[in-house]
Amino acid sequence: MQDDTTYELAIVGGGLAGLALSIQIAGEGYKVILFEKEQYPFHRVCGEYISLESWGFLQRLGVDLESLNVSHIKRLRVSALNGRLFEQELPLGGFGISRYKLDHTLVQIAKRSGVRVYEQTRVNDIQFSEGNFNIESSKGNFKARVAAGCYGKRSNLDVKWKRPFIVAKKNKLNNYIGIKYHIRYNFPNDLIALHNFKKGYCGISKVEDDQYCICYLTTADNLQSSTNDIKNMEQTILSANPHLKKIFNECEKIREDPVIISQISFDKKELIEDHVLMIGDAAGMITPLCGNGMSMALHASKIAAEEIRKFLNRTNSRELMEQNYSADWNKSFQSRMRAGRMLQRLLSNDGLTTLLITLGRFFPVLIRTLIKKTHGNPF
Ligand SMILES: Cc1cc2nc3c(=O)[nH]c(=O)nc-3n(C[C@H](O)[C@H](O)[C@H](O)COP(=O)(O)OP(=O)(O)OC[C@H]3O[C@@H](n4cnc5c(N)ncnc54)[C@H](O)[C@@H]3O)c2cc1C
């Protein structure tokens, strides 16, 4: 395909970070192109609990959350490996909506805002030369003044660019898998439960239309030791926790096959790669346990949009755009990421997980502090 337009902004990846960024910049009259390798609407691995800090921002982007029938979540229940429970109010709370519905709503807004959305289009490389980016995609080459890497946790571009987290040796912060189902189940609407099991945890909470999302994160080792059979792993390792056993036995799966991702890493990442601004999980992934990755992706898109706008209207140089974006990103997320990594390391030890949950039962303030440390304020 031949397209001689020089776009002001090219975005690789149409998840929350990419779509939100595209709407903000196209809304100001700039030419924006977005590449997504999948076709909307589609399911993806995500616990689908969004912290309330994103509510106002999504509404301002044009997402009418109430009309999407989101669930409102106010309480947290946590169980240890042996099933022992505690429950408490969430300091800020959140809401539940499937990514299938949320991303589809956002892409429709993006298209209405004038974003050129190329679906089923994989970007294979981005090269910077003489002030412009050349984007090589499965549908041809494109040019842009600014490029944003919004392609999520792990992509072909990370491999091509040999980003350090790709070549890192196996450690306590990488080599995880994520698995998700939508189910029907008799469960409170306003509750998110986090059930721990050996080397992993599983969240369950309501999304729209009487559906519940059940999503878990565990190590690749757990799957290997279950003869690489997910059902086997659920029946043995996950079901050792009596709450999970009950859910897996009693729920009705809306689609029998889960959505799966592998090679998840919580290692540190660079925020800029050869002048490409990294946004969302491509800039760093917080452990899903915190339930804050989506809000961080959305918030980072807002920070990036502010700096991209100043570059495009010639208020700031490219260098300043990159410096300011990195500084604001670090100010907003660095301590959250640090707390998330600490928590993920801690929870990879079954004994420490049980200890933390026991302490949480007696000292709810400890859990409140942890939640606050891994969340931000409305933006
Ligand atoms: C198990 C699990 C549970 C989670 N639960 C929660 C939760 O409950 N709450 C929460 O807030 N966060 C949760 N998260 C985190 C959350 O899903 C992410 O932080 C969020 O989706 C990041 O958005 P993003 O836009 O950066 O990436 P994504 O939403 O992953 O979007 C990236 C997009 O880029 C596309 N792409 C990749 N490579 C290319 C390419 N080369 N060319 C074109 N397109 C490409 C992909 O197809 C994808 O659509 C969870 C994560 C995991 C793994």
Coordinates of C-alpha atoms and ligand atoms in Angstrom, one line a residue:
M1 CA 0.0 0.0 0.0
Q2 CA 1.3 3.5 -0.9
D3 CA 0.5 6.3 1.4
D4 CA 2.6 9.4 1.0
T5 CA 1.1 11.4 3.9
T6 CA 3.4 12.4 6.7
Y7 CA 1.3 11.8 9.8
E8 CA 1.9 13.9 12.8
L9 CA 1.7 10.9 15.0
A10 CA 2.0 7.2 14.4
I11 CA 0.9 4.8 17.2
V12 CA 1.8 1.2 17.3
G13 CA -0.7 -0.9 19.2
G14 CA -4.4 -0.2 19.8
G15 CA -4.9 -1.1 23.5
L16 CA -5.8 1.5 26.1
A17 CA -2.6 3.5 25.8
G18 CA -2.7 3.7 22.0
L19 CA -6.4 4.4 21.6
A20 CA -6.6 7.0 24.3
L21 CA -3.5 8.8 22.9
S22 CA -4.9 8.7 19.4
I23 CA -8.2 10.3 20.5
Q24 CA -6.5 13.1 22.4
I25 CA -4.2 14.1 19.5
A26 CA -6.6 13.6 16.6
G27 CA -9.1 15.6 18.6
E28 CA -6.8 18.6 18.1
G29 CA -6.9 18.3 14.4
Y30 CA -3.6 16.5 13.9
K31 CA -3.2 13.6 11.5
V32 CA -2.9 10.4 13.5
I33 CA -2.4 6.8 12.3
L34 CA -2.8 3.8 14.5
F35 CA -1.7 0.2 13.8
E36 CA -3.3 -2.8 15.6
K37 CA -2.3 -6.3 14.6
E38 CA -5.7 -7.7 15.7
Q39 CA -9.2 -6.9 14.5
Y40 CA -11.7 -5.3 16.9
P41 CA -13.5 -6.4 18.9
F42 CA -11.3 -9.0 20.5
H43 CA -10.7 -10.6 23.9
R44 CA -7.4 -10.1 25.7
V45 CA -5.9 -11.3 29.0
C46 CA -6.8 -8.7 31.7
G47 CA -8.5 -8.9 35.0
E48 CA -10.8 -6.1 33.8
Y49 CA -11.0 -4.2 37.1
I50 CA -10.2 -0.5 36.5
S51 CA -9.3 1.7 39.4
L52 CA -11.7 4.6 39.8
E53 CA -8.9 7.1 39.1
S54 CA -9.6 6.6 35.4
W55 CA -13.3 7.3 35.5
G56 CA -13.2 11.0 34.7
F57 CA -10.6 10.6 32.0
L58 CA -12.5 7.9 30.1
Q59 CA -15.7 10.0 30.3
R60 CA -13.8 13.0 28.9
L61 CA -12.5 10.8 26.0
G62 CA -16.2 10.2 25.2
V63 CA -16.8 6.8 26.9
D64 CA -20.2 6.8 28.5
L65 CA -19.4 4.3 31.2
E66 CA -22.8 4.1 32.8
S67 CA -24.5 3.3 29.5
L68 CA -22.0 0.5 29.1
N69 CA -23.4 -1.1 32.2
V70 CA -20.2 -1.3 34.1
S71 CA -20.1 -2.9 37.6
H72 CA -19.1 -0.8 40.6
I73 CA -16.6 -2.5 42.9
K74 CA -16.0 -1.4 46.4
R75 CA -14.8 -4.3 48.4
L76 CA -11.7 -6.5 48.3
R77 CA -11.6 -10.1 49.5
V78 CA -8.2 -11.9 49.7
S79 CA -7.6 -15.6 50.5
A80 CA -4.4 -17.4 51.4
L81 CA -3.3 -20.7 49.8
N82 CA -5.2 -22.6 52.5
G83 CA -8.4 -20.6 51.9
R84 CA -8.1 -18.3 55.0
L85 CA -9.9 -15.0 54.1
F86 CA -10.0 -11.4 54.9
E87 CA -12.2 -8.7 53.5
Q88 CA -12.1 -4.9 53.5
E89 CA -13.3 -1.8 51.8
L90 CA -11.2 -0.5 48.9
P91 CA -9.9 3.0 49.6
L92 CA -10.9 4.3 46.1
G93 CA -12.6 1.4 44.5
G94 CA -13.1 0.7 40.8
F95 CA -15.4 -0.6 38.1
G96 CA -15.5 -3.6 35.8
I97 CA -15.9 -3.7 32.1
S98 CA -14.6 -6.3 29.5
R99 CA -11.7 -5.2 27.3
Y100 CA -13.8 -6.6 24.4
K101 CA -16.3 -3.8 25.0
L102 CA -14.0 -1.0 26.3
D103 CA -11.4 -1.2 23.5
H104 CA -14.2 -1.5 20.9
T105 CA -15.9 1.6 22.3
L106 CA -12.6 3.5 22.2
V107 CA -11.7 2.5 18.7
Q108 CA -15.1 3.7 17.5
I109 CA -14.4 7.1 19.2
A110 CA -11.0 7.1 17.6
K111 CA -12.3 6.5 14.1
R112 CA -15.0 9.2 14.6
S113 CA -12.2 11.6 15.8
G114 CA -10.4 11.1 12.4
V115 CA -7.7 8.6 13.4
R116 CA -6.7 6.3 10.5
V117 CA -6.9 2.9 12.1
Y118 CA -5.2 0.0 10.4
E119 CA -6.5 -3.2 11.9
Q120 CA -4.8 -6.6 11.3
T121 CA -1.7 -4.6 10.6
R122 CA 1.5 -5.6 12.3
V123 CA 4.4 -3.1 12.6
N124 CA 7.7 -4.8 11.9
D125 CA 10.1 -1.9 12.5
I126 CA 10.3 1.8 13.2
Q127 CA 13.3 3.8 12.1
F128 CA 14.1 7.4 12.9
S129 CA 16.0 9.4 10.3
E130 CA 16.3 13.2 9.6
G131 CA 13.5 14.1 12.0
N132 CA 10.9 11.6 10.8
F133 CA 10.0 8.0 11.5
N134 CA 9.6 5.4 8.8
I135 CA 7.1 2.7 10.0
E136 CA 7.4 -0.6 8.3
S137 CA 4.2 -2.6 8.5
S138 CA 2.5 -5.6 7.0
K139 CA 0.4 -3.1 4.9
G140 CA 3.3 -1.1 3.7
N141 CA 5.5 1.8 4.8
F142 CA 4.3 5.0 6.5
K143 CA 5.9 8.3 7.7
A144 CA 5.3 10.2 10.8
R145 CA 6.9 13.1 12.9
V146 CA 6.2 11.4 16.2
A147 CA 6.0 7.7 17.0
A148 CA 4.5 6.1 20.1
G149 CA 5.2 2.5 21.1
C150 CA 1.9 1.4 22.7
Y151 CA 2.2 -2.2 21.9
G152 CA 1.9 -3.7 25.3
K153 CA 3.8 -6.2 27.4
R154 CA 5.9 -7.9 24.8
S155 CA 6.0 -7.5 21.0
N156 CA 7.9 -8.5 17.9
L157 CA 9.5 -5.0 18.1
D158 CA 10.9 -5.7 21.6
V159 CA 12.5 -8.8 20.2
K160 CA 13.8 -7.0 17.1
W161 CA 15.3 -4.2 19.2
K162 CA 16.7 -6.7 21.8
R163 CA 15.3 -4.7 24.6
P164 CA 17.0 -5.7 27.9
F165 CA 14.0 -7.3 29.4
I166 CA 13.8 -9.7 26.4
V167 CA 17.4 -10.9 26.8
A168 CA 17.3 -10.9 30.6
K169 CA 17.8 -14.3 32.3
K170 CA 14.9 -15.9 34.1
N171 CA 14.3 -14.3 37.4
K172 CA 11.5 -13.7 40.0
L173 CA 10.0 -10.9 37.8
N174 CA 9.7 -12.6 34.4
N175 CA 8.4 -15.7 32.8
Y176 CA 4.8 -15.5 34.0
I177 CA 1.7 -16.6 32.1
G178 CA -1.8 -15.0 32.3
I179 CA -5.1 -16.8 31.7
K180 CA -8.6 -15.4 31.5
Y181 CA -12.2 -16.6 31.1
H182 CA -15.6 -14.9 31.2
I183 CA -18.0 -16.9 33.4
R184 CA -21.4 -16.8 34.9
Y185 CA -21.3 -17.3 38.6
N186 CA -23.2 -16.4 41.7
F187 CA -21.0 -13.7 43.2
P188 CA -21.5 -10.3 44.7
N189 CA -21.5 -7.4 42.2
D190 CA -19.4 -5.0 44.2
L191 CA -16.6 -7.4 45.2
I192 CA -13.2 -8.2 43.8
A193 CA -11.7 -11.4 45.2
L194 CA -8.0 -12.3 44.9
H195 CA -7.4 -15.9 45.7
N196 CA -3.8 -17.1 46.1
F197 CA -2.4 -20.4 45.1
K198 CA 1.1 -21.9 44.8
K199 CA 3.1 -19.4 42.7
G200 CA 0.2 -17.4 41.6
Y201 CA -3.1 -15.5 42.2
C202 CA -6.5 -15.4 40.6
G203 CA -8.9 -12.5 40.5
I204 CA -12.6 -12.6 40.1
S205 CA -15.0 -9.6 39.6
K206 CA -18.0 -8.6 37.7
V207 CA -17.9 -6.9 34.3
E208 CA -20.9 -5.9 32.2
D209 CA -24.1 -7.9 31.4
D210 CA -24.0 -10.5 34.2
Q211 CA -20.6 -11.7 33.2
Y212 CA -17.7 -12.2 35.6
C213 CA -14.0 -12.1 34.6
I214 CA -11.8 -14.7 36.2
C215 CA -8.1 -14.1 35.4
Y216 CA -5.0 -15.5 36.9
L217 CA -1.2 -15.0 36.8
T218 CA 1.2 -17.8 37.5
T219 CA 4.7 -19.0 36.6
A220 CA 5.4 -20.9 33.4
D221 CA 6.9 -23.6 35.7
N222 CA 3.4 -24.3 37.2
L223 CA 2.1 -25.0 33.8
Q224 CA 5.0 -27.2 32.8
S225 CA 4.7 -29.2 36.0
S226 CA 1.0 -29.8 35.0
T227 CA 2.1 -31.5 31.8
N228 CA 1.4 -28.1 30.0
D229 CA -2.3 -28.8 30.5
I230 CA -4.3 -25.8 31.8
K231 CA -7.2 -27.8 33.0
N232 CA -4.9 -30.1 34.9
M233 CA -3.2 -27.1 36.5
E234 CA -6.6 -25.6 37.5
Q235 CA -7.8 -28.9 39.0
T236 CA -4.6 -29.5 41.0
I237 CA -2.6 -26.3 41.8
L238 CA -5.3 -23.7 41.7
S239 CA -8.0 -25.9 43.3
A240 CA -5.8 -26.5 46.3
N241 CA -7.3 -23.2 47.4
P242 CA -10.9 -24.2 48.4
H243 CA -12.4 -20.9 47.1
L244 CA -10.9 -21.5 43.6
K245 CA -12.0 -25.1 43.7
K246 CA -15.6 -24.0 44.3
I247 CA -15.5 -21.4 41.5
F248 CA -14.0 -23.7 38.9
N249 CA -16.5 -26.5 39.9
E250 CA -19.6 -24.3 39.9
C251 CA -19.1 -21.6 37.2
E252 CA -20.4 -21.7 33.7
K253 CA -17.7 -20.7 31.2
I254 CA -19.1 -18.4 28.5
R255 CA -16.4 -19.7 26.2
E256 CA -14.7 -22.9 27.1
D257 CA -11.3 -21.9 25.8
P258 CA -9.4 -19.3 27.8
V259 CA -7.4 -16.4 26.4
I260 CA -3.7 -16.9 27.3
I261 CA -0.5 -15.0 27.2
S262 CA 3.0 -16.0 28.1
Q263 CA 6.4 -14.6 28.8
I264 CA 5.1 -11.8 30.9
S265 CA 7.9 -9.7 32.5
F266 CA 7.8 -7.1 35.3
D267 CA 11.4 -6.1 34.7
K268 CA 12.3 -2.4 34.2
K269 CA 12.1 -1.0 30.6
E270 CA 13.4 2.1 28.9
L271 CA 10.8 4.9 28.3
I272 CA 12.3 6.1 25.0
E273 CA 13.8 3.8 22.3
D274 CA 15.5 5.6 19.5
H275 CA 13.1 8.6 19.9
V276 CA 10.0 6.4 20.1
L277 CA 7.9 7.3 23.2
M278 CA 7.0 4.1 25.1
I279 CA 3.6 4.3 26.7
G280 CA 1.6 1.8 28.7
D281 CA 2.9 -1.7 29.3
A282 CA 5.6 -1.1 26.6
A283 CA 7.1 1.4 29.1
G284 CA 6.9 -1.0 32.1
M285 CA 4.3 -3.4 33.5
I286 CA 3.0 -3.2 37.1
T287 CA 2.0 -6.5 38.6
P288 CA -1.7 -7.2 37.8
L289 CA -2.2 -7.9 41.5
C290 CA -2.3 -4.1 41.9
G291 CA -5.2 -3.7 39.5
N292 CA -3.6 -0.5 38.2
G293 CA -2.0 -1.3 34.8
M294 CA -5.0 0.0 32.8
S295 CA -5.1 3.3 34.7
M296 CA -1.4 3.7 34.3
A297 CA -1.7 3.1 30.6
L298 CA -4.4 5.7 30.3
H299 CA -2.7 8.2 32.6
A300 CA 0.6 7.8 30.7
S301 CA -1.3 8.5 27.4
K302 CA -2.4 11.8 28.9
I303 CA 1.1 12.7 30.0
A304 CA 2.5 11.8 26.5
A305 CA -0.3 13.7 24.8
E306 CA 0.6 16.9 26.6
E307 CA 4.2 16.7 25.5
I308 CA 3.4 15.6 22.0
R309 CA 1.1 18.5 21.6
K310 CA 3.8 21.0 22.6
F311 CA 6.2 19.4 20.1
L312 CA 3.7 19.5 17.3
N313 CA 2.8 23.1 17.9
R314 CA 6.5 23.9 18.0
T315 CA 6.5 25.1 21.7
N316 CA 9.1 22.4 22.6
S317 CA 11.9 20.6 20.8
R318 CA 11.9 16.8 20.4
E319 CA 14.6 16.6 23.0
L320 CA 12.5 18.5 25.5
M321 CA 9.4 16.4 24.6
E322 CA 11.4 13.3 25.5
Q323 CA 12.9 14.7 28.6
N324 CA 9.6 16.0 29.9
Y325 CA 7.7 12.8 29.1
S326 CA 10.4 10.7 31.0
A327 CA 10.4 13.1 34.0
D328 CA 6.6 13.2 34.3
W329 CA 6.3 9.4 33.8
N330 CA 8.9 8.8 36.6
K331 CA 7.2 11.3 38.9
S332 CA 3.8 9.7 38.4
F333 CA 4.7 6.0 38.3
Q334 CA 8.2 5.2 39.5
S335 CA 7.2 4.6 43.1
R336 CA 4.1 2.6 42.1
M337 CA 6.3 0.4 39.9
R338 CA 8.8 -0.1 42.7
A339 CA 6.0 -1.1 45.2
G340 CA 4.5 -3.4 42.6
R341 CA 7.8 -5.2 41.9
M342 CA 8.4 -5.6 45.7
L343 CA 4.9 -7.1 46.0
Q344 CA 5.4 -9.4 43.1
R345 CA 8.7 -10.7 44.5
L346 CA 7.1 -11.2 47.9
L347 CA 4.2 -13.1 46.5
S348 CA 6.4 -15.4 44.5
N349 CA 7.2 -16.9 48.0
D350 CA 4.2 -18.9 49.3
G351 CA 5.3 -18.6 52.9
L352 CA 5.5 -14.8 52.7
T353 CA 2.1 -14.6 50.9
T354 CA 0.5 -16.5 53.8
L355 CA 2.2 -14.2 56.3
L356 CA 1.1 -11.1 54.5
I357 CA -2.5 -12.3 54.4
T358 CA -2.4 -13.2 58.1
L359 CA -1.1 -9.8 58.9
G360 CA -3.7 -8.2 56.7
R361 CA -6.5 -9.9 58.7
F362 CA -5.3 -8.2 61.9
F363 CA -3.8 -5.0 60.5
P364 CA -6.1 -3.8 57.7
V365 CA -4.2 -0.5 57.7
L366 CA -1.2 -2.5 56.2
I367 CA -3.3 -3.6 53.2
R368 CA -4.8 -0.1 52.8
T369 CA -1.2 1.3 52.7
L370 CA -0.1 -1.2 50.1
I371 CA -3.2 -0.4 47.9
K372 CA -2.5 3.3 48.2
K373 CA 1.2 2.8 47.3
T374 CA 0.3 1.0 44.1
H375 CA -2.5 3.4 43.0
G376 CA -2.6 7.1 42.0
N377 CA -5.2 9.9 42.1
P378 CA -7.8 10.7 39.5
F379 CA -6.2 12.4 36.5
Ligands
LIG1 C1 -3.0 -11.5 34.0 C2 -3.2 -10.1 33.9 C3 -4.3 -9.5 34.6 C4 -4.4 -8.1 34.6 N1 -5.5 -7.5 35.2 C5 -5.6 -6.1 35.3 C6 -6.6 -5.5 36.0 O1 -7.5 -6.2 36.6 N2 -6.7 -4.2 36.1 C7 -5.7 -3.4 35.5 O2 -5.8 -2.2 35.6 N3 -4.7 -3.9 34.8 C8 -4.6 -5.3 34.7 N4 -3.7 -5.9 33.9 C9 -2.7 -5.0 33.2 C10 -3.4 -4.4 31.9 O3 -4.0 -5.4 31.1 C11 -2.4 -3.6 31.1 O4 -1.6 -2.8 31.9 C12 -3.0 -2.8 30.0 O5 -3.7 -3.6 29.1 C13 -1.9 -2.0 29.2 O6 -2.4 -1.4 28.1 P1 -1.5 -1.1 26.8 O7 -2.3 -0.2 26.0 O8 -0.2 -0.7 27.3 O9 -1.3 -2.6 26.2 P2 -2.4 -3.6 25.6 O10 -3.7 -3.3 26.1 O11 -1.8 -4.9 25.8 O12 -2.4 -3.2 24.0 C14 -1.3 -3.4 23.2 C15 -1.8 -3.6 21.8 O13 -0.7 -3.6 20.8 C16 -0.9 -4.6 19.8 N5 0.4 -4.9 19.2 C17 1.5 -5.5 19.8 N6 2.5 -5.5 18.9 C18 2.1 -4.9 17.8 C19 2.7 -4.6 16.5 N7 4.0 -4.9 16.3 N8 1.9 -4.0 15.5 C20 0.6 -3.7 15.8 N9 0.0 -3.9 17.0 C21 0.7 -4.5 17.9 C22 -1.5 -5.7 20.6 O14 -2.3 -6.6 19.7 C23 -2.4 -5.0 21.6 O15 -3.7 -4.8 21.1 C24 -3.5 -7.3 33.8 C25 -2.5 -7.9 33.1 C26 -2.3 -9.3 33.1 C27 -1.2 -9.9 32.4

